[in-house]
Short mmCIF file of C-alpha atoms and ligand atoms in Angstrom, two decimals:
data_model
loop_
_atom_site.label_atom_id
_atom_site.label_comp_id
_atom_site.label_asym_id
_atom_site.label_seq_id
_atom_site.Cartn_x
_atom_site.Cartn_y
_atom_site.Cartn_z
CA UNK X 1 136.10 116.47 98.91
CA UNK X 2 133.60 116.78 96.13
CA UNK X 3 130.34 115.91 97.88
CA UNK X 4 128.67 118.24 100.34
CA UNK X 5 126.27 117.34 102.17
CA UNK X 6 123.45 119.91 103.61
CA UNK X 7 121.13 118.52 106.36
CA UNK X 8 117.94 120.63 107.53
CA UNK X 9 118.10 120.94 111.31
CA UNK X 10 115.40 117.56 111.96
CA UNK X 11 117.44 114.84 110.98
CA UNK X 12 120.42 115.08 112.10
CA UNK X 13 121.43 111.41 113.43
CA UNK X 14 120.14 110.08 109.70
CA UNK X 15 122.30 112.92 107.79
CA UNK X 16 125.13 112.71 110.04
CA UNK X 17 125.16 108.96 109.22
CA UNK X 18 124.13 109.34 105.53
CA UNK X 19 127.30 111.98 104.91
CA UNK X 20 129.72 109.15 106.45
CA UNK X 21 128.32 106.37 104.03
CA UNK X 22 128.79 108.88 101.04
CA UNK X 23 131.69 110.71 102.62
CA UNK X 24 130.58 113.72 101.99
CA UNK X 25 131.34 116.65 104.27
CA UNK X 26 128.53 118.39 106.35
CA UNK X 27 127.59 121.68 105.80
CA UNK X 28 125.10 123.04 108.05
CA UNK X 29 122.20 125.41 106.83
CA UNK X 30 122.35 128.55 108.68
CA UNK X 31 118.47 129.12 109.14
CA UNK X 32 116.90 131.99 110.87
CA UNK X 33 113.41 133.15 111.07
CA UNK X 34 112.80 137.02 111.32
CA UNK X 35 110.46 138.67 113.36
CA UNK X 36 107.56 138.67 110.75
CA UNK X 37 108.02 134.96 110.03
CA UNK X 38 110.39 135.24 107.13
CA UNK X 39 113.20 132.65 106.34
CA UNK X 40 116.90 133.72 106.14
CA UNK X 41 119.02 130.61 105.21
CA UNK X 42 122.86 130.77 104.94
CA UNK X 43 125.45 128.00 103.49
CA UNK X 44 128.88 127.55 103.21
CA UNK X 45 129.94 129.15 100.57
CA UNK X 46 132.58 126.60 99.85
CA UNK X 47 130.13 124.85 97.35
CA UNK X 48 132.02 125.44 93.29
CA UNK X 49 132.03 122.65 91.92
CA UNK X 50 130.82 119.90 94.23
CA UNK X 51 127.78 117.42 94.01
CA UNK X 52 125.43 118.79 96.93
CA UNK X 53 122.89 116.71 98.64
CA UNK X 54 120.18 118.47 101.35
CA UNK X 55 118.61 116.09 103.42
CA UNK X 56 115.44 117.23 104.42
CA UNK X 57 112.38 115.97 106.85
CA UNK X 58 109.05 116.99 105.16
CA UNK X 59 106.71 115.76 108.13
CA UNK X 60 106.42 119.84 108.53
CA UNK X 61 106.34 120.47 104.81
CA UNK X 62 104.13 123.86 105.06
CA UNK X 63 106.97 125.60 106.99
CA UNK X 64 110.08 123.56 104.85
CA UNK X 65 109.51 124.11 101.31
CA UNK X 66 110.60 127.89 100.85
CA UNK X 67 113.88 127.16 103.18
CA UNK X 68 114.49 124.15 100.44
CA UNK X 69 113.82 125.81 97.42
CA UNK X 70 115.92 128.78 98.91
CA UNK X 71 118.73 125.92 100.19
CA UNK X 72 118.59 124.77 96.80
CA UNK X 73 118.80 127.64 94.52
CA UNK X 74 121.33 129.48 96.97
CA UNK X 75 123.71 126.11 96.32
CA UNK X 76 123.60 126.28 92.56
CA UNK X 77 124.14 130.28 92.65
CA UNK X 78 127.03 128.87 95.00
CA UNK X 79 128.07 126.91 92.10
CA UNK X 80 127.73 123.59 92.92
CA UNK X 81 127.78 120.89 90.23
CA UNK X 82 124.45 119.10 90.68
CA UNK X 83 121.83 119.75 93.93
CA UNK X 84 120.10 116.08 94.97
CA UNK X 85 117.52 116.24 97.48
CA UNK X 86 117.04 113.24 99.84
CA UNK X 87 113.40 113.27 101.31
CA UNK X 88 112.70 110.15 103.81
CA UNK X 89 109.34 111.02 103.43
CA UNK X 90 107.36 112.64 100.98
CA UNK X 91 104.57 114.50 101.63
CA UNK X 92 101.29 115.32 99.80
CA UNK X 93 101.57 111.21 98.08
CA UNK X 94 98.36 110.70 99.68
CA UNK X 95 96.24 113.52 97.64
CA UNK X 96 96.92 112.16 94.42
CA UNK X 97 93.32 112.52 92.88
CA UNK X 98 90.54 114.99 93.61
CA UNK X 99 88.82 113.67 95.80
CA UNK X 100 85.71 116.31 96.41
CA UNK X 101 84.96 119.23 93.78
CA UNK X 102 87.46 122.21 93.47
CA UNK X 103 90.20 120.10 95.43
CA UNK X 104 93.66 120.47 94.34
CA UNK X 105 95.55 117.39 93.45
CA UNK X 106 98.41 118.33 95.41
CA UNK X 107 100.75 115.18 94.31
CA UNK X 108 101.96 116.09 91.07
CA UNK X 109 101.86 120.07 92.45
CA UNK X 110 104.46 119.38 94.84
CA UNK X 111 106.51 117.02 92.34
CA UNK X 112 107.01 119.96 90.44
CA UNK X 113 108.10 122.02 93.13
CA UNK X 114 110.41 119.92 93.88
CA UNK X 115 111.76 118.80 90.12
CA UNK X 116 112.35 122.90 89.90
CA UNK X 117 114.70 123.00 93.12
CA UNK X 118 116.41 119.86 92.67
CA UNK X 119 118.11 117.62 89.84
CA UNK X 120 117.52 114.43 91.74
CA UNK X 121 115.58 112.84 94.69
CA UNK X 122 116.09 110.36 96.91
CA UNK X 123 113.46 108.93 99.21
CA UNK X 124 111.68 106.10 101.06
CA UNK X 125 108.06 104.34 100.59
CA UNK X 126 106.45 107.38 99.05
CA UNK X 127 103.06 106.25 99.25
CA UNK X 128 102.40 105.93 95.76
CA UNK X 129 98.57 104.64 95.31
CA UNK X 130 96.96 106.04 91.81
CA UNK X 131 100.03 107.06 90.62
CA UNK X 132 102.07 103.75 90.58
CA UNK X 133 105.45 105.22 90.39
CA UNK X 134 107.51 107.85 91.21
CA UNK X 135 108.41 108.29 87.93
CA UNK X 136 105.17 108.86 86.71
CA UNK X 137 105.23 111.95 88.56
CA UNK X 138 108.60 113.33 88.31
CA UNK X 139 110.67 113.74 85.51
CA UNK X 140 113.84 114.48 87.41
CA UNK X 141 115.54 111.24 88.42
CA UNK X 142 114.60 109.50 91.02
CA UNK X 143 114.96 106.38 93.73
CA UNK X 144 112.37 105.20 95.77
CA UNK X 145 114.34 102.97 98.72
CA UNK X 146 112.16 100.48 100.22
CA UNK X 147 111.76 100.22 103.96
CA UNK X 148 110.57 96.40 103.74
CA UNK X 149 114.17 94.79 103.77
CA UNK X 150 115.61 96.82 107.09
CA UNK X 151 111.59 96.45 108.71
CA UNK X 152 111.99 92.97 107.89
CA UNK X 153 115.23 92.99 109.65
CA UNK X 154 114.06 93.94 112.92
CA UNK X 155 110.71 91.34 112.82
CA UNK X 156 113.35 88.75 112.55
CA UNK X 157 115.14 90.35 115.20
CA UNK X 158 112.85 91.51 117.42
CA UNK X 159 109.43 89.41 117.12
CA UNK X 160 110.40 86.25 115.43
CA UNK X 161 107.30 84.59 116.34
CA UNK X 162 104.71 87.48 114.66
CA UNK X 163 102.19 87.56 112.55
CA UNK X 164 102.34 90.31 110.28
CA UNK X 165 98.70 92.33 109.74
CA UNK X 166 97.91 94.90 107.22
CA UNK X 167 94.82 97.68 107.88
CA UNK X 168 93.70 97.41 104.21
CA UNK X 169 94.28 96.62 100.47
CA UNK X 170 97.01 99.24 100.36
CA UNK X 171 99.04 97.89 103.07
CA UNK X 172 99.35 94.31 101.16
CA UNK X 173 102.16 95.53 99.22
CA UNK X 174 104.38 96.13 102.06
CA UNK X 175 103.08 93.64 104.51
CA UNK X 176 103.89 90.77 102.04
CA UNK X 177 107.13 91.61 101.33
CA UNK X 178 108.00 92.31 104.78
CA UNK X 179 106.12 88.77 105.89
CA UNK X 180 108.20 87.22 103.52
CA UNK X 181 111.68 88.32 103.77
CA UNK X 182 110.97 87.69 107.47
CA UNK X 183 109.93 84.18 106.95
CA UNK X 184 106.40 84.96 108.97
CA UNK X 185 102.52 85.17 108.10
CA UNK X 186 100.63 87.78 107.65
CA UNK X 187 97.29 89.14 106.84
CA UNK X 188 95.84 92.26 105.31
CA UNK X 189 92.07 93.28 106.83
CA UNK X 190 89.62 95.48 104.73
CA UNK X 191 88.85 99.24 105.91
CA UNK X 192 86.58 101.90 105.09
CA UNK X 193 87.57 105.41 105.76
CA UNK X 194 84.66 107.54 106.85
CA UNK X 195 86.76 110.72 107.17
CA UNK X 196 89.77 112.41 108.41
CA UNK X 197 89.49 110.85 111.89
CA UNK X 198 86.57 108.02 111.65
CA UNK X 199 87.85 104.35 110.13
CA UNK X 200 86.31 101.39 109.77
CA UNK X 201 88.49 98.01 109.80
CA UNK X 202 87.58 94.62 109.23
CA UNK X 203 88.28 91.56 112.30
CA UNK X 204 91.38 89.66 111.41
CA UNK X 205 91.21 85.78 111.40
CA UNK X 206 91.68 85.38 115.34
CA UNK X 207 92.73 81.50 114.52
CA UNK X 208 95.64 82.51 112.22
CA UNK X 209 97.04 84.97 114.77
CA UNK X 210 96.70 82.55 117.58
CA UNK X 211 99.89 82.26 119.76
CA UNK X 212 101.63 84.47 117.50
CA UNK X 213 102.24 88.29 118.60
CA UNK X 214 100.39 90.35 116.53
CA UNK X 215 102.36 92.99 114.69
CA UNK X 216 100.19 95.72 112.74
CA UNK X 217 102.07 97.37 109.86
CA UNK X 218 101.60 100.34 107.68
CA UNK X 219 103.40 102.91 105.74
CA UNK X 220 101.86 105.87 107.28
CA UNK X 221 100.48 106.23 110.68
CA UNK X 222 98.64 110.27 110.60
CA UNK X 223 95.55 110.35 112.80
CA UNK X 224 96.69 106.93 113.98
CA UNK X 225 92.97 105.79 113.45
CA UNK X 226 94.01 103.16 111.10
CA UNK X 227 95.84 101.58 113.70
CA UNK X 228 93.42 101.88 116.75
CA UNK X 229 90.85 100.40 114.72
CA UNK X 230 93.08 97.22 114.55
CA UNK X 231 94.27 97.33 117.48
CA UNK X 232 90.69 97.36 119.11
CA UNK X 233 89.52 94.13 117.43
CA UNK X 234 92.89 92.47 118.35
CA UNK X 235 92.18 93.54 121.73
CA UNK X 236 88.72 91.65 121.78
CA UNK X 237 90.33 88.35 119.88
CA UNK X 238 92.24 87.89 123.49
CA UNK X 239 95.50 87.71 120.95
CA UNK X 240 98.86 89.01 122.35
CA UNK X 241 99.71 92.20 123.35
CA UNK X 242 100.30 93.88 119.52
CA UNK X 243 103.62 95.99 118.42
CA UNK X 244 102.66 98.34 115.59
CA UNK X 245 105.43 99.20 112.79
CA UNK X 246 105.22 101.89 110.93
CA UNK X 247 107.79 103.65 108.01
CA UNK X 248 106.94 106.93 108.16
CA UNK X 249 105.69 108.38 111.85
CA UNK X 250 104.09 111.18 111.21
CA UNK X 251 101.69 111.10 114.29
CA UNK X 252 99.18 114.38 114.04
CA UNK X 253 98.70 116.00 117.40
CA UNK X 254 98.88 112.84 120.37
CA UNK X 255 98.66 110.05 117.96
CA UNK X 256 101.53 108.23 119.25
CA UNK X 257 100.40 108.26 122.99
CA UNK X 258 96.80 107.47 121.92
CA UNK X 259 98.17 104.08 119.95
CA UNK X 260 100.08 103.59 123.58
CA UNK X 261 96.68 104.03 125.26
CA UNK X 262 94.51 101.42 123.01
CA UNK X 263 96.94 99.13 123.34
CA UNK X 264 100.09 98.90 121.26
CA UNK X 265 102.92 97.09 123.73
CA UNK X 266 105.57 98.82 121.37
CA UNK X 267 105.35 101.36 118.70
CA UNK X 268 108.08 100.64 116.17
CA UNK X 269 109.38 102.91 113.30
CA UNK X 270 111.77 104.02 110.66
CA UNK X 271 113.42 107.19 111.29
CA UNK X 272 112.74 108.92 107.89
CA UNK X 273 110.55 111.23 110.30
CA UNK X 274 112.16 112.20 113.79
CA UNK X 275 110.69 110.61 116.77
CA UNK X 276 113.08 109.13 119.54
CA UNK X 277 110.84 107.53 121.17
CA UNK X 278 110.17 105.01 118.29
CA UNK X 279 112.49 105.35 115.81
CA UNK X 280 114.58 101.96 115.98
CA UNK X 281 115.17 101.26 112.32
CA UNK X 282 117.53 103.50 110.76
CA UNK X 283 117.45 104.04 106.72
CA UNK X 284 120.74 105.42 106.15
CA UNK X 285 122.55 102.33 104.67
CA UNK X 286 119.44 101.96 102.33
CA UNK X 287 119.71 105.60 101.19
CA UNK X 288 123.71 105.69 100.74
CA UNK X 289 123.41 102.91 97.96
CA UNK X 290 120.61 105.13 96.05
CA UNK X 291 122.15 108.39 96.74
CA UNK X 292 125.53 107.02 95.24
CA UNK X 293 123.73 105.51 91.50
CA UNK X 294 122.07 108.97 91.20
CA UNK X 295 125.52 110.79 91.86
CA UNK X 296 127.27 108.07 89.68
CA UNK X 297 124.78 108.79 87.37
CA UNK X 298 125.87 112.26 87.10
CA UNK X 299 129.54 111.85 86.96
CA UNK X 300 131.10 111.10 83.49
CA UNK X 301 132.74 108.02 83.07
CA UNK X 302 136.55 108.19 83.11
CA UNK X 303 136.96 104.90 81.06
CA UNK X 304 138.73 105.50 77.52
CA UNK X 305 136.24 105.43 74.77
C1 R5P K 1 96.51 105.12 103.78
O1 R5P K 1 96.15 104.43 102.86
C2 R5P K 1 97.80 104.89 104.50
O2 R5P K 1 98.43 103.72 104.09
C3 R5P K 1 97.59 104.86 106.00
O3 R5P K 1 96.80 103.74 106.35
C4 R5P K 1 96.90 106.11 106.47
O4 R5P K 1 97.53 107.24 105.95
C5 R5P K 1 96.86 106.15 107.97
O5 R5P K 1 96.17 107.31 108.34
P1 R5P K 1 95.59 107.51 109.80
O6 R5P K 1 96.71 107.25 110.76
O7 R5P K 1 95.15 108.93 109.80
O8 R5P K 1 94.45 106.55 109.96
#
């Protein structure tokens, strides 16, 4: 088999799945932390010649990115034939600008990071705001799957008579594509973000939503402030009980519990970020069909000239 692929220990169910779709075998990283906090990592060392692909979950990217980079330049020393990296989420999107004096732009650091480990990447919804694409910040190639086709999927499924509501302006992309692939309405509020923890977020239009069940949507839920806010006014519009969907659950400290606790019936995700209790919409089928241009991409034709 010419494909291995490498998963990082926190997504397993997604890479186990993924490997299938591409069949690709899977190759375990041996990964060991000594006593002073140092990484060991180990591969097979079956790797000459094949087209490698790590699958790794970046919620934790502070503690990742030396295993990967050490994952990475371990397979090529290896000798594999080409090194993809497939990232369900991608961290550091969000500080794309300077926001405050002497702040580092962290976006385009961590894009090169990555371009230097890997020759391609794979992932889902990066949340690409001042920079517009992913290929304005990388100059590896890459795929950017989005989530709205398999999130619209499970509205159809699941909530068939919902009405779709975005937080703010940034949300609109997604929400509308979601709302219409799912054949619902939707509507994207205004909000003003104070700080880390402190958002402001305008009333939705409580005549739209009536007798529909309300289902808040956003790419990222981090603080989970974004969400509470929303799901505070819905709460006062005497609307349904509200499911919130999110792509990426990243969920800082007890964000999912507090969304629970102000009043989300069901807190839905993808699971290109390990949670059990919430993940319910896998990506892998979405992934497979990028993963395999990018590797067809790097495999020379065998048509006669
Ligand atoms: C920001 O524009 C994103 O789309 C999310 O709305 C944001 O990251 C959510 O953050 P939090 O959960 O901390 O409010």
């Amino acid at each position: 088999m010419s494909r291995v692929l490498i998963p990082f220990p926190d997504l397993q169910p997604l890479a186990v799945d993924l490997a299938a779709r591409l069949n690709a075998r899977v190759a375990p990283v041996g990964w060991r932390r000594f006593p002073d906090g140092e990484s060991l990592v180990t591969l097979d060392p079956q790797l000459s010649g094949v087209d490698v692909v790590v699958v790794a979950g970046l919620r934790n990217v502070d503690s990742v990115a030396l295993a990967l980079r050490f994952v990475a330049e371990t397979a090529r020393e290896l000798g594999a034939r080409s090194v993809g990296l497939v990232a369900p989420y991608l961290p550091y999107m969000r500080q794309d600008t300077r926001f405050h004096p002497g702040e580092a732009i962290s976006a385009p650091i961590f894009a090169r990071f990555l371009e230097q480990s890997v020759d391609w990447l794979v992932t889902v919804d990066p949340h690409l705001h001042r920079n517009p694409r992913l290929d304005g910040l990388f100059s590896i190639p890459t795929r950017h799957v989005a989530a709205a086709p398999a999130m619209a999927a499970w509205v159809q499924a699941n909530v068939p008579d919902a009405i779709l509501i975005g937080p703010d302006s940034e949300s609109a992309q997604w929400v509308g594509d979601i709302a219409a692939r799912a054949q619902v309405p939707f509507q994207v509020l205004a909000k003003i973000r104070e700080g880390d923890r402190a958002v402001r977020v305008s009333l939705p239009d409580p005549i739209a939503a009536r007798g529909r069940t309300p289902v808040v949507v956003d790419d990222i839920v981090s603080s989970g402030h974004t969400m509470i806010e929303t799901l505070k006014h819905l709460a006062t519009l005497g609307l349904l009980p509200a499911t919130c969907l999110v792509t990426h659950a990243v969920f800082s400290e007890d964000a999912y519990e507090r969304l629970l606790t102000a009043g989300a019936q069901r807190v839905v995700s993808t699971d290109t970020i390990a949670h059990p209790a919430c993940n319910a919409i896998g990506m892998a089928p979405l992934l497979a069909v990028a993963c395999e241009a990018l590797l067809a991409e790097r495999t020379p034709s065998l048509a006669a000239p």
